[in-house]
Amino acid sequence: MVLTTQGSTKVYKSVASKCSRQILEARVGSDALLAIIPDPVTCFSTARYYQKQVFNVSSNSNLVIVDWITSGRHESGEKWDFDLYRSVNNIFLEDGQPLFLDTMLLEKEKIGCIHELVQDYQVIAMILLAGPKLQYVQNLMQDKVKGIMSEQLQHPSGALSNQRNEAGYLISKPSFMASCSVFGTKKTSLVVRVAAMTTESVYKFLQKQLAPLESMLGMAPYR
């Protein structure tokens, strides 16, 4: 089963501090595959959004999750100008034991200006791959992420974005950052985290790294 979207999920301005909510609960059977591959969430100024996804899996279930957010409406000058974004992704095994518990929280009331926290990065993404059918994709993605970070360390000038701060000093930052780690009792699951300065760069990363899923899904993700 594939769950996707026809465009970014837009969260409009909050009225009377009300919060938009989206809850997804799914059970992935033995040898089954569930792919959650939406476009990013885009929160408008003052928006408040809460998303919770709970998955129950067996030892040989297969699960793909892409969960990502952009900074907002660039054309309107809105960058990380929402009030609340909270995204929860929890995965439990058949016996109720937690396999993966993750929460991303960006709340203006608690951390102040969100833009100051993330600086020039316009996209934050999490990609999760779990299950025996996805081992090949996991290995490819893990090698790619290691290659990206290795390239930035060995040849930093080619991977950096140069900008001047308020004092006029030139500041260099990587335009695309990624990290990965394996998890699970047998280390057969992978989570990748991305921060990027453009939405297009994340789309390209997802297109290339998830392309091997086409044979299982009947379509190439993000094409």
Coordinates of N, CA and C in Angstrom, one line a residue:
M1 N 0.8 -1.2 0.0 CA 0.0 0.0 0.0 C 0.9 1.2 0.0
V2 N 0.5 2.2 -0.8 CA 1.2 3.5 -0.9 C 0.3 4.6 -0.5
L3 N 0.7 5.5 0.4 CA 0.0 6.7 0.7 C 0.8 7.9 0.4
T4 N 0.3 8.7 -0.6 CA 1.0 9.9 -1.0 C 0.1 11.1 -1.1
T5 N 0.5 12.2 -1.6 CA -0.3 13.4 -1.7 C -0.1 14.0 -3.1
Q6 N -1.0 14.9 -3.5 CA -1.0 15.6 -4.8 C -0.2 16.9 -4.7
G7 N 0.3 17.2 -3.6 CA 1.0 18.5 -3.4 C 1.3 18.6 -1.9
S8 N 2.0 19.7 -1.5 CA 2.3 19.9 -0.1 C 1.1 20.1 0.7
T9 N 1.2 19.6 2.0 CA 0.1 19.7 2.9 C 0.1 21.1 3.5
K10 N -0.8 22.0 3.2 CA -0.8 23.3 3.6 C -1.6 23.5 4.9
V11 N -1.0 24.1 5.9 CA -1.6 24.3 7.2 C -1.8 25.9 7.3
Y12 N -3.1 26.3 7.3 CA -3.4 27.7 7.2 C -3.3 28.4 8.6
K13 N -3.4 29.7 8.6 CA -3.2 30.4 9.8 C -4.2 30.0 10.9
S14 N -3.7 29.9 12.1 CA -4.6 29.5 13.2 C -5.6 30.5 13.6
V15 N -6.8 30.1 13.9 CA -7.9 31.0 14.4 C -8.1 30.7 15.8
A16 N -8.0 31.8 16.7 CA -8.2 31.6 18.1 C -7.3 30.6 18.7
S17 N -6.1 30.5 18.2 CA -5.0 29.5 18.7 C -5.5 28.1 18.6
K18 N -6.4 27.8 17.7 CA -6.8 26.4 17.5 C -5.7 25.7 16.7
C19 N -5.6 24.4 16.9 CA -4.5 23.6 16.3 C -5.1 22.5 15.3
S20 N -4.6 22.5 14.1 CA -5.0 21.5 13.1 C -4.3 20.2 13.5
R21 N -5.1 19.1 13.4 CA -4.6 17.8 13.8 C -4.8 16.7 12.7
Q22 N -3.8 15.8 12.6 CA -3.9 14.7 11.7 C -3.4 13.5 12.4
I23 N -4.2 12.4 12.5 CA -3.8 11.2 13.2 C -3.9 10.0 12.2
L24 N -2.8 9.2 12.1 CA -2.8 8.0 11.3 C -2.4 6.9 12.1
E25 N -3.2 5.8 12.1 CA -2.8 4.5 12.8 C -2.9 3.4 11.7
A26 N -1.9 2.6 11.7 CA -1.8 1.5 10.7 C -1.2 0.3 11.3
R27 N -1.7 -0.9 10.8 CA -1.0 -2.1 11.2 C -0.5 -2.8 9.9
V28 N 0.8 -3.1 9.9 CA 1.4 -3.6 8.7 C 1.6 -5.1 9.0
G29 N 1.0 -6.0 8.2 CA 1.0 -7.4 8.4 C 2.3 -8.0 8.0
S30 N 2.4 -9.3 8.2 CA 3.6 -10.1 7.9 C 3.9 -10.1 6.4
D31 N 5.1 -9.8 6.0 CA 5.5 -9.7 4.6 C 4.8 -8.6 3.8
A32 N 4.1 -7.7 4.5 CA 3.4 -6.6 3.8 C 4.3 -5.4 3.7
L33 N 3.9 -4.5 2.8 CA 4.7 -3.2 2.7 C 3.8 -2.0 2.7
L34 N 4.1 -1.1 3.5 CA 3.4 0.2 3.6 C 4.4 1.3 3.4
A35 N 4.1 2.2 2.4 CA 4.9 3.3 2.1 C 4.2 4.6 2.3
I36 N 4.6 5.4 3.2 CA 4.0 6.8 3.5 C 5.0 7.8 2.9
I37 N 4.7 8.2 1.7 CA 5.6 9.1 0.9 C 4.9 10.4 0.5
P38 N 4.6 11.3 1.4 CA 3.9 12.5 1.0 C 4.8 13.6 0.6
D39 N 4.2 14.7 0.0 CA 5.0 15.9 -0.2 C 5.1 16.6 1.2
P40 N 5.9 17.6 1.3 CA 6.2 18.2 2.6 C 5.0 19.0 3.2
V41 N 5.0 19.1 4.5 CA 4.0 20.0 5.2 C 4.6 21.5 5.1
T42 N 3.6 22.4 4.7 CA 4.0 23.8 4.7 C 3.0 24.6 5.6
C43 N 3.6 25.1 6.7 CA 2.8 25.8 7.6 C 2.8 27.3 7.4
F44 N 1.6 28.0 7.3 CA 1.5 29.4 7.1 C 1.9 30.1 8.4
S45 N 2.0 31.4 8.3 CA 2.3 32.3 9.5 C 1.2 32.0 10.5
T46 N 1.7 31.9 11.8 CA 0.9 31.6 13.0 C 0.1 30.3 13.0
A47 N 0.4 29.4 12.0 CA -0.3 28.1 12.0 C 0.1 27.3 13.2
R48 N -0.8 26.4 13.6 CA -0.5 25.4 14.7 C -0.9 24.0 14.1
Y49 N 0.0 23.1 14.2 CA -0.2 21.8 13.5 C 0.4 20.7 14.4
Y50 N -0.4 19.6 14.5 CA 0.0 18.4 15.3 C -0.3 17.2 14.5
Q51 N 0.7 16.4 14.3 CA 0.5 15.2 13.5 C 1.1 14.0 14.3
K52 N 0.3 12.9 14.3 CA 0.7 11.7 15.0 C 0.5 10.5 14.1
Q53 N 1.6 9.7 13.9 CA 1.5 8.5 13.1 C 2.0 7.3 14.0
V54 N 1.1 6.3 14.1 CA 1.4 5.1 14.9 C 1.3 3.9 14.1
F55 N 2.4 3.1 14.1 CA 2.4 1.9 13.2 C 2.7 0.6 14.1
N56 N 1.9 -0.4 13.9 CA 2.1 -1.7 14.5 C 2.6 -2.7 13.5
V57 N 3.8 -3.3 13.7 CA 4.4 -4.1 12.7 C 4.8 -5.5 13.3
S58 N 5.1 -6.4 12.4 CA 5.6 -7.7 12.9 C 7.1 -7.7 12.5
S59 N 7.8 -8.8 12.8 CA 9.2 -8.9 12.6 C 9.6 -8.8 11.2
N60 N 8.7 -9.2 10.2 CA 9.1 -9.1 8.8 C 8.1 -8.2 8.0
S61 N 7.5 -7.2 8.7 CA 6.8 -6.2 8.0 C 7.8 -5.2 7.4
N62 N 7.3 -4.5 6.4 CA 8.1 -3.5 5.6 C 7.5 -2.2 5.7
L63 N 8.2 -1.2 6.0 CA 7.6 0.2 6.2 C 8.6 1.2 5.7
V64 N 8.0 2.2 5.0 CA 8.7 3.4 4.5 C 8.0 4.6 5.0
I65 N 8.7 5.5 5.6 CA 8.1 6.7 6.1 C 8.9 7.9 5.7
V66 N 8.3 8.9 5.0 CA 9.0 10.1 4.7 C 8.1 11.2 5.4
D67 N 8.8 11.9 6.3 CA 8.1 13.0 7.1 C 8.9 14.2 7.0
W68 N 8.4 15.3 6.4 CA 9.2 16.5 6.2 C 8.4 17.7 6.2
I69 N 9.1 18.9 6.5 CA 8.4 20.2 6.6 C 9.3 21.2 5.9
T70 N 8.7 22.2 5.3 CA 9.4 23.3 4.7 C 9.2 24.5 5.7
S71 N 9.9 25.6 5.4 CA 9.9 26.8 6.3 C 8.7 27.6 6.1
G72 N 7.9 27.4 5.0 CA 6.7 28.1 4.8 C 6.6 28.7 3.4
R73 N 5.8 29.8 3.3 CA 5.6 30.4 2.0 C 6.7 31.5 1.7
H74 N 7.7 31.0 1.0 CA 8.8 31.9 0.7 C 8.3 33.2 -0.1
E75 N 7.4 32.9 -1.1 CA 7.0 34.1 -1.9 C 6.3 35.2 -1.1
S76 N 5.8 34.8 0.1 CA 5.1 35.8 0.9 C 6.0 36.3 2.1
G77 N 7.3 35.9 2.0 CA 8.3 36.3 3.0 C 8.1 35.6 4.3
E78 N 7.4 34.5 4.3 CA 7.3 33.7 5.6 C 8.3 32.6 5.7
K79 N 9.1 32.6 6.7 CA 10.1 31.6 6.9 C 10.1 31.2 8.3
W80 N 9.7 30.0 8.6 CA 9.6 29.4 10.0 C 8.8 30.4 10.8
D81 N 7.6 30.9 10.3 CA 6.9 31.9 11.0 C 5.6 31.3 11.7
F82 N 5.5 30.0 11.7 CA 4.3 29.4 12.3 C 4.5 29.3 13.9
D83 N 3.5 29.0 14.6 CA 3.5 29.0 16.1 C 3.9 27.6 16.6
L84 N 3.4 26.6 15.9 CA 3.6 25.2 16.5 C 3.6 24.2 15.4
Y85 N 4.6 23.3 15.4 CA 4.7 22.1 14.6 C 5.2 21.0 15.4
R86 N 4.3 20.0 15.5 CA 4.7 18.8 16.3 C 4.4 17.6 15.5
S87 N 5.4 16.7 15.2 CA 5.2 15.5 14.5 C 5.7 14.3 15.3
V88 N 4.8 13.3 15.5 CA 5.2 12.1 16.2 C 5.1 10.9 15.3
N89 N 6.1 10.1 15.4 CA 6.1 8.8 14.6 C 6.6 7.7 15.6
N90 N 5.6 6.8 15.9 CA 5.9 5.7 16.8 C 5.6 4.4 16.1
I91 N 6.6 3.4 16.3 CA 6.4 2.1 15.7 C 6.5 1.1 16.9
F92 N 5.5 0.2 16.9 CA 5.5 -0.9 17.9 C 5.5 -2.2 17.3
L93 N 6.1 -3.2 18.0 CA 6.1 -4.6 17.6 C 4.8 -5.3 18.0
E94 N 4.6 -6.5 17.6 CA 3.4 -7.2 17.9 C 3.1 -7.4 19.4
D95 N 4.2 -7.5 20.2 CA 4.1 -7.7 21.6 C 3.9 -6.4 22.4
G96 N 3.8 -5.3 21.6 CA 3.6 -4.0 22.2 C 4.9 -3.3 22.6
Q97 N 6.1 -3.9 22.3 CA 7.3 -3.3 22.6 C 7.6 -2.2 21.6
P98 N 8.1 -1.0 22.0 CA 8.4 0.0 21.1 C 9.7 -0.3 20.2
L99 N 9.6 -0.1 18.9 CA 10.7 -0.2 18.0 C 11.3 1.1 17.7
F100 N 10.5 2.1 17.6 CA 11.0 3.5 17.2 C 10.0 4.5 17.8
L101 N 10.5 5.5 18.6 CA 9.7 6.5 19.1 C 10.4 7.9 18.8
D102 N 9.7 8.7 18.1 CA 10.3 9.9 17.6 C 9.3 11.1 17.6
T103 N 9.8 12.2 18.1 CA 9.0 13.4 18.1 C 9.8 14.6 17.7
M104 N 9.3 15.4 16.7 CA 9.9 16.6 16.3 C 9.0 17.8 16.7
L105 N 9.5 18.7 17.5 CA 8.7 19.8 18.1 C 9.4 21.1 17.8
L106 N 8.7 22.0 17.1 CA 9.1 23.4 16.9 C 8.0 24.3 17.4
E107 N 8.2 24.9 18.5 CA 7.1 25.7 19.1 C 7.7 27.1 19.5
K108 N 7.1 28.1 18.9 CA 7.6 29.5 19.0 C 7.6 29.9 20.5
E109 N 6.5 29.5 21.2 CA 6.3 29.9 22.6 C 7.5 29.4 23.5
K110 N 8.0 28.3 23.2 CA 9.0 27.7 24.0 C 10.5 28.0 23.6
I111 N 10.7 28.1 22.3 CA 12.1 28.2 21.8 C 12.3 29.6 21.2
G112 N 11.3 30.5 21.2 CA 11.4 31.8 20.6 C 11.4 31.7 19.1
C113 N 12.2 32.5 18.4 CA 12.2 32.6 17.0 C 12.7 31.3 16.4
I114 N 11.9 30.6 15.7 CA 12.3 29.3 15.1 C 13.3 29.5 14.0
H115 N 13.2 30.6 13.3 CA 14.2 30.9 12.2 C 15.6 31.1 12.7
E116 N 15.7 31.6 13.9 CA 17.1 31.7 14.5 C 17.7 30.4 14.8
L117 N 16.8 29.4 15.2 CA 17.2 28.1 15.5 C 17.7 27.3 14.3
V118 N 17.0 27.4 13.2 CA 17.4 26.6 12.0 C 18.2 27.4 11.0
Q119 N 18.3 28.7 11.2 CA 19.2 29.6 10.4 C 18.7 29.6 8.9
D120 N 19.5 29.2 8.0 CA 19.2 29.4 6.6 C 18.6 28.1 6.0
Y121 N 18.4 27.1 6.8 CA 17.9 25.8 6.3 C 16.4 25.9 6.1
Q122 N 15.9 25.5 5.0 CA 14.5 25.7 4.6 C 13.6 24.4 4.7
V123 N 14.3 23.3 4.9 CA 13.6 22.0 4.9 C 14.3 21.1 6.0
I124 N 13.4 20.4 6.7 CA 13.9 19.4 7.6 C 13.1 18.1 7.3
A125 N 13.8 17.0 7.2 CA 13.2 15.8 6.7 C 13.7 14.6 7.5
M126 N 12.8 13.6 7.6 CA 13.1 12.3 8.2 C 12.7 11.2 7.3
I127 N 13.6 10.3 6.9 CA 13.2 9.1 6.1 C 13.5 7.9 6.9
L128 N 12.5 7.0 7.0 CA 12.7 5.7 7.7 C 12.4 4.5 6.8
L129 N 13.3 3.6 6.9 CA 13.1 2.3 6.2 C 13.3 1.1 7.1
A130 N 12.3 0.3 7.1 CA 12.3 -0.9 8.0 C 11.8 -2.1 7.3
G131 N 12.4 -3.3 7.5 CA 11.9 -4.5 7.0 C 12.9 -5.2 6.0
P132 N 12.8 -6.5 5.9 CA 13.7 -7.3 5.1 C 13.7 -6.9 3.6
K133 N 12.5 -6.5 3.0 CA 12.4 -6.2 1.6 C 13.1 -4.9 1.3
L134 N 13.5 -4.1 2.3 CA 14.0 -2.8 2.1 C 15.5 -2.8 2.4
Q135 N 16.2 -3.9 2.6 CA 17.6 -3.9 2.9 C 18.4 -3.3 1.8
Y136 N 18.1 -3.6 0.6 CA 18.9 -3.1 -0.5 C 18.8 -1.6 -0.6
V137 N 17.6 -1.0 -0.4 CA 17.4 0.4 -0.4 C 18.1 1.0 0.8
Q138 N 18.0 0.4 1.9 CA 18.7 0.9 3.1 C 20.2 1.0 2.9
N139 N 20.8 0.0 2.3 CA 22.3 0.0 2.1 C 22.7 1.1 1.1
L140 N 21.9 1.3 0.0 CA 22.2 2.3 -0.9 C 22.1 3.7 -0.3
M141 N 21.1 3.9 0.5 CA 20.9 5.2 1.1 C 21.9 5.5 2.2
Q142 N 22.3 4.5 2.9 CA 23.3 4.6 4.0 C 24.7 5.0 3.3
D143 N 25.0 4.3 2.2 CA 26.2 4.6 1.5 C 26.2 6.1 0.9
K144 N 25.0 6.5 0.4 CA 24.9 7.8 -0.1 C 25.1 8.9 1.0
V145 N 24.5 8.7 2.1 CA 24.6 9.7 3.2 C 26.0 9.8 3.7
K146 N 26.7 8.6 3.8 CA 28.1 8.6 4.3 C 28.9 9.3 3.2
G147 N 28.6 9.1 2.0 CA 29.4 9.8 0.9 C 29.2 11.3 0.9
I148 N 28.0 11.7 1.2 CA 27.7 13.2 1.3 C 28.5 13.8 2.4
M149 N 28.5 13.2 3.5 CA 29.2 13.8 4.7 C 30.7 13.7 4.5
S150 N 31.2 12.6 3.9 CA 32.6 12.5 3.7 C 33.1 13.5 2.7
E151 N 32.3 13.8 1.7 CA 32.7 14.8 0.7 C 32.8 16.2 1.3
Q152 N 31.8 16.5 2.2 CA 31.9 17.8 2.8 C 33.1 17.9 3.7
L153 N 33.5 16.8 4.4 CA 34.7 16.9 5.2 C 36.0 17.0 4.4
Q154 N 36.0 16.3 3.3 CA 37.3 16.2 2.5 C 37.4 17.4 1.6
H155 N 36.3 17.9 1.1 CA 36.3 19.0 0.1 C 35.2 20.0 0.5
P156 N 35.3 20.7 1.7 CA 34.3 21.5 2.2 C 33.9 22.7 1.3
S157 N 34.8 23.2 0.6 CA 34.4 24.4 -0.2 C 33.4 24.2 -1.3
G158 N 33.4 23.0 -1.8 CA 32.5 22.6 -2.9 C 31.1 22.3 -2.4
A159 N 30.9 22.1 -1.1 CA 29.6 21.7 -0.6 C 29.0 22.8 0.3
L160 N 29.6 24.0 0.4 CA 29.2 25.0 1.3 C 28.5 26.1 0.6
S161 N 27.6 26.8 1.3 CA 26.9 28.0 0.8 C 27.4 29.1 1.6
N162 N 27.9 30.1 0.9 CA 28.6 31.3 1.5 C 27.6 32.4 1.6
Q163 N 27.4 32.9 2.9 CA 26.5 34.1 3.1 C 27.2 35.0 4.1
R164 N 26.8 36.2 4.2 CA 27.3 37.2 5.1 C 26.3 37.4 6.3
N165 N 26.8 37.4 7.5 CA 25.9 37.6 8.6 C 25.7 39.1 8.8
E166 N 24.9 39.5 9.9 CA 24.6 40.9 10.1 C 25.8 41.8 10.3
A167 N 26.9 41.2 10.8 CA 28.1 42.0 11.0 C 29.0 42.1 9.7
G168 N 28.5 41.4 8.7 CA 29.3 41.5 7.4 C 30.3 40.4 7.2
Y169 N 30.4 39.5 8.2 CA 31.4 38.4 8.1 C 30.8 37.3 7.2
L170 N 31.7 36.7 6.4 CA 31.3 35.6 5.5 C 31.2 34.3 6.3
I171 N 30.0 33.7 6.2 CA 29.7 32.5 6.9 C 29.5 31.4 5.9
S172 N 30.2 30.3 6.1 CA 30.0 29.1 5.2 C 29.3 28.0 5.9
K173 N 28.3 27.5 5.2 CA 27.5 26.4 5.8 C 27.2 25.4 4.7
P174 N 27.1 24.1 5.0 CA 26.7 23.1 4.0 C 25.3 23.3 3.6
S175 N 25.0 23.3 2.3 CA 23.7 23.5 1.8 C 22.8 22.3 2.0
F176 N 23.4 21.2 2.2 CA 22.6 19.9 2.4 C 23.3 19.1 3.4
M177 N 22.6 18.8 4.5 CA 23.2 18.0 5.5 C 22.4 16.7 5.7
A178 N 23.0 15.6 6.0 CA 22.3 14.3 6.2 C 23.1 13.5 7.2
S179 N 22.3 12.7 8.0 CA 22.9 11.8 8.9 C 22.1 10.5 8.9
C180 N 22.6 9.4 9.3 CA 21.8 8.2 9.3 C 22.3 7.3 10.5
S181 N 21.3 6.5 10.9 CA 21.6 5.5 12.0 C 20.7 4.3 11.9
V182 N 21.2 3.2 12.2 CA 20.4 1.9 12.2 C 19.8 1.7 13.6
F183 N 18.7 1.0 13.6 CA 18.1 0.7 14.9 C 17.3 -0.6 14.8
G184 N 16.8 -1.0 15.9 CA 16.1 -2.3 16.0 C 17.0 -3.4 16.6
T185 N 16.4 -4.5 17.1 CA 17.1 -5.5 17.8 C 18.2 -6.2 16.9
K186 N 17.9 -6.3 15.6 CA 18.8 -6.8 14.6 C 19.5 -5.8 13.7
K187 N 19.3 -4.5 14.1 CA 19.8 -3.4 13.3 C 19.4 -3.5 11.8
T188 N 18.2 -3.8 11.6 CA 17.7 -4.0 10.2 C 16.8 -2.8 9.8
S189 N 16.8 -1.7 10.5 CA 16.0 -0.6 10.2 C 16.9 0.6 10.2
L190 N 16.6 1.6 9.3 CA 17.4 2.8 9.1 C 16.6 4.1 9.2
V191 N 17.1 5.1 9.9 CA 16.5 6.4 9.9 C 17.5 7.4 9.4
V192 N 17.1 8.2 8.4 CA 17.9 9.3 7.9 C 17.3 10.6 8.2
R193 N 18.2 11.6 8.6 CA 17.7 12.9 8.9 C 18.4 13.9 8.0
V194 N 17.6 14.9 7.4 CA 18.1 15.8 6.4 C 17.8 17.2 6.8
A195 N 18.7 18.1 6.6 CA 18.4 19.6 6.7 C 19.0 20.2 5.4
A196 N 18.2 20.9 4.7 CA 18.6 21.5 3.4 C 18.1 22.9 3.2
M197 N 18.9 23.6 2.4 CA 18.5 25.0 2.1 C 17.5 25.2 1.0
T198 N 17.2 24.1 0.2 CA 16.2 24.2 -0.8 C 15.3 22.9 -0.8
T199 N 14.0 23.1 -1.1 CA 13.1 22.0 -1.2 C 13.5 21.1 -2.4
E200 N 14.0 21.7 -3.5 CA 14.3 21.0 -4.7 C 15.4 19.9 -4.4
S201 N 16.4 20.3 -3.6 CA 17.5 19.4 -3.3 C 17.0 18.1 -2.5
V202 N 16.0 18.3 -1.7 CA 15.5 17.2 -0.9 C 14.6 16.3 -1.9
Y203 N 13.9 16.9 -2.8 CA 13.1 16.2 -3.8 C 14.1 15.3 -4.6
K204 N 15.2 15.9 -5.0 CA 16.1 15.1 -5.8 C 16.7 14.0 -5.1
F205 N 17.0 14.2 -3.8 CA 17.6 13.2 -3.0 C 16.6 12.0 -2.8
L206 N 15.3 12.3 -2.6 CA 14.3 11.3 -2.4 C 14.1 10.6 -3.7
Q207 N 14.0 11.3 -4.8 CA 13.8 10.7 -6.1 C 14.9 9.6 -6.4
K208 N 16.1 10.0 -6.2 CA 17.2 9.1 -6.5 C 17.3 7.9 -5.5
Q209 N 17.2 8.2 -4.2 CA 17.4 7.2 -3.2 C 16.3 6.2 -3.1
L210 N 15.1 6.7 -3.4 CA 13.9 5.8 -3.3 C 13.5 5.2 -4.6
A211 N 14.3 5.5 -5.7 CA 14.0 4.9 -7.0 C 13.9 3.4 -7.0
P212 N 14.7 2.7 -6.3 CA 14.6 1.2 -6.3 C 13.3 0.7 -5.8
L213 N 12.5 1.5 -5.2 CA 11.2 1.0 -4.7 C 10.2 0.9 -5.8
E214 N 10.5 1.3 -7.0 CA 9.6 1.3 -8.2 C 9.1 -0.1 -8.4
S215 N 10.0 -1.1 -8.3 CA 9.6 -2.5 -8.6 C 8.6 -3.0 -7.6
M216 N 8.6 -2.5 -6.4 CA 7.6 -2.9 -5.4 C 6.4 -2.1 -5.4
L217 N 6.5 -0.8 -5.7 CA 5.3 0.0 -5.6 C 4.5 0.2 -6.9
G218 N 5.2 -0.1 -8.0 CA 4.6 0.1 -9.3 C 4.7 1.5 -9.8
M219 N 5.5 2.3 -9.1 CA 5.7 3.7 -9.5 C 7.0 4.2 -8.8
A220 N 7.6 5.2 -9.4 CA 8.8 5.7 -8.8 C 8.5 6.9 -7.9
P221 N 8.8 6.9 -6.6 CA 8.4 7.9 -5.7 C 9.0 9.3 -6.1
Y222 N 8.2 10.3 -6.0 CA 8.6 11.7 -6.2 C 9.0 12.0 -7.6
R223 N 8.4 11.3 -8.6 CA 8.7 11.6 -10.0 C 7.5 12.4 -10.6

